[in-house]
Short mmCIF file of C-alpha atoms in Angstrom, two decimals:
data_model
loop_
_atom_site.label_atom_id
_atom_site.label_comp_id
_atom_site.label_asym_id
_atom_site.label_seq_id
_atom_site.Cartn_x
_atom_site.Cartn_y
_atom_site.Cartn_z
CA MET A 1 81.35 86.25 68.07
CA ASN A 2 79.12 87.87 65.58
CA ASN A 3 80.14 89.50 62.27
CA ASP A 4 79.42 92.87 63.39
CA PHE A 5 82.16 92.44 66.12
CA ALA A 6 84.64 90.97 63.80
CA THR A 7 84.06 93.68 61.16
CA ALA A 8 84.59 96.26 64.10
CA MET A 9 87.85 94.68 64.95
CA ARG A 10 89.22 94.82 61.32
CA HIS A 11 88.09 98.51 61.36
CA ALA A 12 90.16 99.02 64.46
CA LEU A 13 93.01 97.40 63.35
CA ARG A 14 93.20 99.43 60.02
CA SER A 15 92.81 102.41 62.07
CA THR A 16 95.81 101.60 64.34
CA ARG A 17 97.94 100.76 61.28
CA ALA A 18 97.13 104.14 59.89
CA LEU A 19 98.21 105.58 63.37
CA ASN A 20 94.56 106.91 64.14
CA ILE A 21 94.52 105.48 67.77
CA ALA A 22 91.52 107.76 68.71
CA GLU A 23 89.36 105.99 66.04
CA ALA A 24 90.38 102.58 66.74
CA THR A 25 89.66 103.16 70.61
CA ARG A 26 86.28 104.33 69.96
CA VAL A 27 85.48 101.31 67.70
CA ILE A 28 86.84 98.89 70.44
CA GLN A 29 85.00 100.64 73.24
CA ASP A 30 81.54 100.59 71.21
CA ALA A 31 81.98 97.16 70.26
CA LEU A 32 82.76 95.89 73.58
CA ALA A 33 79.58 97.89 75.14
CA GLY A 34 77.50 96.25 72.48
CA ARG A 35 77.05 99.63 70.15
CA SER A 36 77.21 97.82 67.26
CA GLY A 37 75.14 100.58 65.28
CA SER A 38 77.83 103.08 66.03
CA ALA A 39 80.82 100.90 65.84
CA ILE A 40 81.71 101.57 62.13
CA ARG A 41 82.18 104.89 60.56
CA THR A 42 83.25 105.60 57.42
CA PRO A 43 87.11 106.28 57.28
CA THR A 44 87.89 109.69 57.09
CA PRO A 45 90.61 111.13 54.41
CA ASP A 46 93.23 111.41 57.23
CA ILE A 47 93.63 107.59 57.45
CA THR A 48 96.61 106.92 55.41
CA PRO A 49 99.12 104.37 55.90
CA PRO A 50 102.60 105.32 57.69
CA PRO A 51 105.24 106.21 55.27
CA PRO A 52 107.78 103.23 54.13
CA ASN A 53 110.18 102.26 56.78
CA GLN A 54 108.58 104.16 59.28
CA ARG A 55 108.34 102.26 62.72
CA SER A 56 104.43 102.11 63.41
CA THR A 57 102.73 102.26 66.74
CA PRO A 58 103.50 99.08 68.54
CA PHE A 59 100.05 97.84 69.56
CA PRO A 60 98.47 96.10 66.39
CA VAL A 61 95.92 93.78 67.47
CA VAL A 62 94.28 91.06 64.91
CA PRO A 63 91.77 89.29 66.91
CA ASP A 64 90.23 87.89 63.67
CA ALA A 65 93.63 86.00 62.89
CA GLU A 66 93.55 84.79 66.52
CA VAL A 67 97.44 85.78 66.78
CA ILE A 68 99.40 88.78 68.03
CA GLU A 69 101.34 90.14 64.95
CA PRO A 70 104.97 91.39 65.67
CA LEU A 71 104.86 94.77 67.27
CA ALA A 72 107.48 96.42 65.11
CA LYS A 73 109.79 95.32 62.48
CA PRO A 74 113.54 95.53 62.89
CA GLU A 75 114.88 98.31 60.64
CA ALA A 76 116.94 95.70 59.05
CA GLU A 77 116.78 92.20 58.92
CA GLU A 78 119.34 90.40 61.29
CA PRO A 79 121.22 87.16 61.06
CA ALA A 80 119.93 84.28 62.77
CA GLU A 81 122.87 83.92 64.99
CA LYS A 82 122.32 87.34 66.24
CA VAL A 83 118.56 87.12 67.05
CA GLY A 84 119.10 83.83 68.78
CA ASP A 85 116.19 81.97 70.29
CA PHE A 86 113.92 85.14 69.34
CA ALA A 87 114.07 84.17 65.88
CA ALA A 88 112.18 80.82 66.17
CA GLN A 89 110.07 82.12 69.08
CA ARG A 90 106.43 82.20 67.83
CA ARG A 91 104.02 85.01 69.26
CA LEU A 92 101.65 84.17 71.95
CA ARG A 93 98.75 82.76 70.30
CA LYS A 94 95.50 84.20 71.99
CA PRO A 95 91.96 83.04 71.38
CA LEU A 96 89.76 85.86 70.27
CA GLY A 97 87.66 85.41 73.44
CA GLU A 98 90.90 85.99 75.67
CA ALA A 99 91.91 88.90 73.72
CA VAL A 100 88.56 90.74 74.32
CA ARG A 101 88.82 89.69 77.97
CA ILE A 102 92.15 91.49 78.32
CA LEU A 103 91.03 94.26 76.70
CA ARG A 104 87.92 94.69 78.49
CA GLU A 105 89.31 93.91 81.92
CA SER A 106 92.19 96.37 81.28
CA ARG A 107 90.05 99.54 80.56
CA LEU A 108 91.19 102.69 81.80
CA PRO A 109 89.45 106.23 81.81
CA SER A 110 91.50 107.01 78.79
CA GLY A 111 90.26 104.00 76.84
CA VAL A 112 91.64 100.78 75.70
CA PHE A 113 94.34 102.14 73.85
CA GLY A 114 94.91 104.66 76.51
CA SER A 115 95.40 101.69 78.90
CA LEU A 116 98.33 100.69 76.71
CA GLN A 117 100.20 103.72 78.30
CA GLY A 118 100.23 101.34 81.25
CA VAL A 119 102.79 99.37 79.57
CA GLY A 120 104.62 102.13 81.32
CA LEU A 121 102.36 104.55 83.10
CA PRO A 122 98.77 105.51 82.61
CA GLY A 123 97.40 108.97 82.42
CA LEU A 124 98.68 112.33 81.58
CA ALA A 125 101.97 114.07 82.21
CA LYS A 126 102.27 117.55 83.28
CA GLU A 127 105.03 119.60 81.84
CA ALA A 128 107.88 119.67 84.18
CA PRO A 129 109.28 122.75 85.52
CA PRO A 130 112.75 124.19 84.45
CA ALA A 131 115.41 122.38 86.22
CA VAL A 132 117.32 123.88 88.91
CA VAL A 133 120.88 123.44 88.41
CA PRO A 134 123.37 124.50 91.16
CA ASP A 135 126.24 126.84 90.21
CA GLY A 136 129.04 125.05 88.33
CA ALA A 137 126.58 122.19 87.22
CA GLN A 138 125.37 121.69 84.01
CA PHE A 139 122.13 119.94 82.73
CA GLN A 140 123.00 119.63 78.97
CA ALA A 141 120.53 118.58 75.99
CA ARG A 142 122.34 115.99 73.72
CA PHE A 143 121.68 113.81 70.76
CA PHE A 144 123.01 110.40 69.93
CA THR A 145 122.76 108.29 66.81
CA CYS A 146 123.94 105.04 65.79
CA PRO A 147 123.00 102.58 63.17
CA ALA A 148 120.04 101.12 65.49
CA GLY A 149 118.57 104.78 65.68
CA SER A 150 118.65 108.05 67.19
CA ARG A 151 117.40 109.55 70.62
CA SER A 152 117.93 112.60 72.42
CA TYR A 153 119.15 112.62 76.28
CA ARG A 154 119.73 114.83 78.85
CA LEU A 155 123.22 114.84 80.93
CA TYR A 156 123.64 116.19 84.37
CA ILE A 157 127.38 117.00 85.15
CA PRO A 158 127.69 117.76 88.83
CA ALA A 159 129.50 120.96 90.16
CA SER A 160 130.96 118.57 92.86
CA ALA A 161 132.95 116.55 90.21
CA PRO A 162 132.80 118.28 86.76
CA ASP A 163 135.75 116.74 85.16
CA ARG A 164 136.44 113.42 86.80
CA PRO A 165 132.81 112.17 88.18
CA ARG A 166 133.02 109.08 90.26
CA GLY A 167 130.45 107.24 88.59
CA LEU A 168 127.50 107.24 85.86
CA VAL A 169 123.75 106.57 86.27
CA ILE A 170 121.64 105.82 83.25
CA MET A 171 117.88 106.90 84.09
CA LEU A 172 115.06 105.54 82.21
CA HIS A 173 111.83 107.22 82.32
CA GLY A 174 108.30 105.68 82.21
CA CYS A 175 105.54 106.15 79.66
CA LYS A 176 104.10 109.81 79.05
CA GLN A 177 107.18 111.11 80.71
CA ASP A 178 110.44 112.71 79.25
CA PRO A 179 113.94 113.36 80.87
CA GLU A 180 113.04 116.62 82.32
CA ASP A 181 109.95 115.25 84.15
CA PHE A 182 111.77 112.18 85.35
CA ALA A 183 114.66 114.30 86.75
CA ALA A 184 112.56 116.58 88.37
CA GLY A 185 110.37 113.75 89.98
CA THR A 186 113.26 111.54 91.08
CA GLY A 187 115.34 114.16 92.28
CA MET A 188 118.28 112.05 90.88
CA ASN A 189 120.44 115.20 90.15
CA VAL A 190 120.53 116.12 93.89
CA VAL A 191 121.59 112.87 95.00
CA ALA A 192 124.14 112.76 92.09
CA GLU A 193 125.58 116.14 93.07
CA THR A 194 126.19 114.94 96.77
CA HIS A 195 128.12 111.82 95.39
CA GLY A 196 129.78 113.33 92.14
CA LEU A 197 127.91 111.39 89.72
CA VAL A 198 127.06 112.11 86.07
CA VAL A 199 123.44 111.08 85.11
CA ALA A 200 122.09 110.30 81.81
CA TYR A 201 118.43 110.48 81.02
CA PRO A 202 117.66 109.05 77.57
CA GLY A 203 114.34 110.16 76.02
CA GLN A 204 112.06 107.85 74.22
CA SER A 205 110.54 109.54 71.04
CA ALA A 206 106.82 109.71 70.14
CA ALA A 207 107.76 108.39 66.88
CA ASN A 208 108.85 105.04 68.33
CA ASN A 209 106.27 104.76 70.50
CA ALA A 210 102.94 106.71 70.73
CA SER A 211 103.14 107.18 74.50
CA SER A 212 106.79 107.58 75.07
CA CYS A 213 107.11 104.09 76.53
CA TRP A 214 110.56 102.14 76.12
CA ASN A 215 109.32 99.11 74.01
CA TRP A 216 110.52 96.40 76.63
CA PHE A 217 108.03 93.98 75.34
CA ASN A 218 109.00 93.92 71.87
CA PRO A 219 111.46 91.06 70.90
CA ALA A 220 113.18 93.41 68.31
CA ASP A 221 113.98 95.62 71.49
CA GLN A 222 115.19 92.70 73.91
CA MET A 223 118.43 91.98 72.25
CA ARG A 224 122.18 93.16 72.32
CA GLU A 225 123.40 95.20 69.36
CA VAL A 226 119.73 95.96 67.96
CA GLY A 227 116.90 98.15 68.80
CA GLU A 228 116.75 100.21 71.82
CA PRO A 229 119.22 98.54 74.02
CA SER A 230 121.97 99.12 71.25
CA ILE A 231 120.74 102.94 71.56
CA ILE A 232 120.90 103.13 75.26
CA ALA A 233 124.32 101.19 75.30
CA GLY A 234 125.80 103.83 73.05
CA ILE A 235 124.79 106.54 74.97
CA THR A 236 126.31 104.89 78.00
CA MET A 237 129.53 104.16 76.28
CA GLU A 238 129.86 107.50 75.01
CA VAL A 239 129.70 109.21 78.38
CA MET A 240 131.89 106.59 79.72
CA SER A 241 134.49 107.45 77.13
CA GLU A 242 134.05 111.23 77.71
CA PHE A 243 134.80 110.78 81.43
CA GLY A 244 136.96 107.93 81.57
CA LEU A 245 134.52 105.79 83.32
CA ASP A 246 134.84 101.83 83.84
CA ARG A 247 132.00 99.45 84.20
CA ASP A 248 132.25 99.33 88.08
CA ARG A 249 131.03 102.78 88.30
CA VAL A 250 128.25 102.57 85.73
CA PHE A 251 124.60 101.77 86.72
CA VAL A 252 121.16 101.65 85.01
CA ALA A 253 117.82 102.42 86.61
CA GLY A 254 114.47 103.02 85.60
CA LEU A 255 110.54 103.37 86.49
CA SER A 256 107.87 101.09 85.02
CA ALA A 257 108.28 100.84 81.24
CA GLY A 258 112.12 102.19 82.05
CA GLY A 259 112.31 99.61 84.99
CA ALA A 260 111.38 96.95 82.52
CA MET A 261 114.16 98.40 80.11
CA ALA A 262 116.63 98.41 82.88
CA ALA A 263 116.22 94.84 83.06
CA VAL A 264 116.48 94.43 79.38
CA MET A 265 119.83 96.31 79.64
CA GLY A 266 120.98 94.43 82.47
CA GLU A 267 120.43 91.23 80.43
CA THR A 268 121.76 92.30 77.19
CA TYR A 269 124.78 94.22 78.37
CA PRO A 270 126.00 92.60 81.85
CA ASP A 271 129.31 93.81 80.81
CA LEU A 272 128.49 97.30 80.58
CA TYR A 273 126.74 97.92 83.91
CA SER A 274 127.74 97.05 87.47
CA ALA A 275 124.22 97.15 89.08
CA ALA A 276 120.52 97.84 88.05
CA GLY A 277 117.68 99.66 89.97
CA ILE A 278 114.32 98.66 88.88
CA HIS A 279 111.28 100.55 90.24
CA SER A 280 107.79 99.12 89.55
CA GLY A 281 109.25 97.29 86.46
CA LEU A 282 108.93 93.92 85.06
CA ALA A 283 111.73 91.17 84.68
CA TYR A 284 113.54 90.46 81.46
CA GLY A 285 111.42 88.26 78.94
CA SER A 286 108.26 88.86 80.79
CA ALA A 287 106.38 89.66 77.48
CA ASN A 288 107.06 89.37 73.81
CA ASP A 289 104.08 91.35 72.59
CA VAL A 290 101.39 93.71 73.92
CA LEU A 291 98.87 91.01 75.17
CA SER A 292 101.46 89.09 76.94
CA ALA A 293 102.44 92.51 78.55
CA PHE A 294 99.15 93.13 79.63
CA SER A 295 99.26 89.51 81.33
CA ALA A 296 102.57 90.35 82.97
CA MET A 297 101.57 93.50 84.30
CA ARG A 298 98.38 91.87 85.73
CA GLY A 299 100.49 89.45 87.62
CA GLU A 300 99.51 86.50 85.32
CA GLY A 301 102.78 85.34 84.67
CA GLY A 302 104.59 85.63 81.22
CA VAL A 303 107.50 84.28 79.21
CA ALA A 304 110.17 82.61 81.38
CA SER A 305 113.29 85.13 81.38
CA ARG A 306 116.81 83.68 80.99
CA PRO A 307 119.20 85.69 83.29
CA LYS A 308 122.70 85.77 81.99
CA ARG A 309 125.77 85.62 84.37
CA HIS A 310 128.95 87.98 84.29
CA ALA A 311 132.24 86.70 83.50
CA ASP A 312 132.83 86.35 87.20
CA GLY A 313 129.96 83.82 87.45
CA HIS A 314 127.54 86.50 89.23
CA ARG A 315 124.41 88.06 87.86
CA LEU A 316 123.82 91.65 87.63
CA ARG A 317 123.60 93.25 91.22
CA THR A 318 119.80 94.47 91.44
CA ILE A 319 117.97 96.72 93.82
CA VAL A 320 113.89 96.71 93.38
CA PHE A 321 111.41 99.24 94.61
CA GLN A 322 107.80 98.37 94.40
CA GLY A 323 104.46 99.71 95.94
CA ASN A 324 102.16 97.27 97.29
CA ALA A 325 99.21 99.31 96.06
CA ASP A 326 100.37 99.51 92.58
CA ARG A 327 97.37 98.85 90.28
CA THR A 328 99.57 98.99 86.95
CA VAL A 329 102.29 96.58 87.59
CA HIS A 330 101.14 93.97 89.76
CA PRO A 331 103.79 93.64 92.74
CA SER A 332 104.34 89.86 91.78
CA ASN A 333 106.63 91.23 89.14
CA ALA A 334 109.06 92.31 91.72
CA ASP A 335 109.18 88.94 93.02
CA ARG A 336 110.03 87.59 89.46
CA ILE A 337 112.96 90.52 88.98
CA VAL A 338 114.27 89.24 92.50
CA ALA A 339 114.05 85.57 91.70
CA ALA A 340 116.12 86.10 88.40
CA ALA A 341 118.61 88.32 90.37
CA MET A 342 119.54 85.92 92.97
CA PRO A 343 123.16 85.16 93.31
CA THR A 344 124.44 81.50 91.94
CA GLY A 345 126.07 78.89 94.07
CA ALA A 346 126.01 78.20 97.66
CA GLY A 347 126.80 80.34 100.81
CA TRP A 348 124.52 83.25 100.11
CA THR A 349 122.39 84.66 102.93
CA VAL A 350 119.14 86.66 103.24
CA ARG A 351 118.40 89.12 105.85
CA LYS A 352 114.74 90.93 106.44
CA GLU A 353 113.79 94.08 108.17
CA SER A 354 111.09 96.69 108.36
CA GLY A 355 110.97 100.32 108.95
CA ARG A 356 109.09 103.49 108.62
CA SER A 357 110.17 106.39 106.05
CA GLY A 358 110.35 110.05 107.61
CA SER A 359 107.30 110.52 105.98
CA GLY A 360 105.29 107.84 107.31
CA ARG A 361 105.31 104.98 104.88
CA THR A 362 106.26 101.51 106.37
CA TYR A 363 108.03 99.12 104.21
CA ALA A 364 109.54 95.78 104.10
CA ARG A 365 113.27 95.17 102.97
CA THR A 366 114.87 92.19 102.10
CA ILE A 367 118.93 91.99 101.51
CA VAL A 368 120.52 89.17 99.80
CA ALA A 369 124.43 88.82 100.13
CA ASP A 370 126.50 86.60 98.41
CA SER A 371 128.94 83.95 99.68
CA ALA A 372 131.55 86.85 100.20
CA GLY A 373 128.96 88.93 101.76
CA ARG A 374 128.50 91.62 99.11
CA PRO A 375 125.04 92.82 98.62
CA ALA A 376 123.73 91.07 95.48
CA VAL A 377 119.96 91.94 95.83
CA GLU A 378 117.99 94.50 97.84
CA TYR A 379 114.31 94.62 97.58
CA TRP A 380 111.81 97.23 99.16
CA LEU A 381 108.27 96.63 99.22
CA VAL A 382 106.73 99.82 100.39
CA ASP A 383 103.05 99.87 101.98
CA GLY A 384 100.55 102.24 100.24
CA VAL A 385 102.76 103.18 97.48
CA GLY A 386 101.20 102.96 94.00
CA HIS A 387 102.51 103.21 90.54
CA ALA A 388 105.16 105.96 91.64
CA TRP A 389 108.62 106.67 92.45
CA SER A 390 109.00 106.40 96.19
CA GLY A 391 110.04 109.45 97.93
CA GLY A 392 109.99 111.27 94.81
CA HIS A 393 109.14 114.97 94.29
CA SER A 394 105.83 116.54 93.09
CA ALA A 395 107.64 118.38 90.48
CA GLY A 396 107.37 115.45 88.62
CA THR A 397 104.92 113.03 87.35
CA TYR A 398 103.99 109.46 89.06
CA THR A 399 105.89 110.26 92.62
CA ASP A 400 105.00 109.27 96.19
CA PRO A 401 106.92 111.75 98.22
CA HIS A 402 105.79 109.87 101.63
CA GLY A 403 107.89 106.69 100.81
CA PRO A 404 111.45 106.13 101.55
CA ASP A 405 113.98 107.90 98.96
CA ALA A 406 114.41 105.53 96.17
CA SER A 407 116.97 107.73 94.52
CA SER A 408 119.16 107.82 97.63
CA GLN A 409 118.85 104.16 98.61
CA MET A 410 119.82 103.13 94.70
CA VAL A 411 122.77 105.22 94.77
CA ARG A 412 123.86 103.91 98.11
CA PHE A 413 123.36 100.33 96.86
CA PHE A 414 125.30 101.26 93.68
CA LEU A 415 128.15 102.65 95.20
CA ASP A 416 127.89 99.73 97.99
CA GLY A 417 130.14 102.04 100.65
CA ARG A 418 133.17 102.33 98.23
CA GLU A 419 133.56 106.13 98.46
#
């Protein structure tokens, strides 16, 4: 690797740390294309370090050091017993050549750093239309804060059960989305109205991730009582307390980066949720930095997950949706999620079936029941669906209206016929 390329990478790093992602992207693209003469520009006056204690963008790449630096430091140092295994875990070391290969092969039209939006969802989001709320229902804008940080969220309160809802679904959006867009695209409010459920949509902020992705790949956001899991759990407990709900009626679901974060929530707070829905996501522990996130998304494996068990000896009940035409998150990631969620012990059974949605998409469905006959895992692999919510609505982004209705099927699995 010549000196010009190394110089370009250092310049890209400085631009990234200064939050000038456009300049960093341009420099990396020029360097990869061999345009060495244009790879370096005199830094413009607006390249300034971020203010102290502000979380920087979570994509610092340091090729000349041949390591991947921590994505973001926790807001406060945590004791070793809380950090656990991650305290001693080293970042995945990547030789410069491999780092360049990953960046080169992960190009998207929006550029190298634009492809990091694919650590959730690539592309541009359109503005969601105003939510249609039935008479008597509410779609409230709320704000939550705790020692780990603050986030806004939307809360749907159904007209069918405004005072005593039958359960709560936490919905975690993908990159370049927000709660309003995600609610419109998934149609979860309509399903919730039918079943008398409240739905909370936490919103990731651009201050914590430039593309509004949940930081599922950041070790500081993969642990209990710190980071984003603590914030999402706090929102969950706030709504549970308000409506008098217990864990048996509380569920978490998400798409892509939100699906990966739903897996994190199931791992870090198995005592808070009774089931998880993961759409086009990744298993807990699949990555611990941005390059390992790229590798995991491409189906090249990743850091091994360590699924926890509930007090009753079972893992979190999980329903998985995945499109076999997904070019952002490789379908093999769904297999890893299913493997991590499989029931323990003997006596569990597997049933497989296939079908076709009303709009024409064919699918394969695998149902795993534990020794008591209770559905523990359900996996839908949908033909022809890309990186999009199956059965979603065009009012939101990243949806495929032709697939089976993931929202309805997730709620059915969550409630498990107990209504």
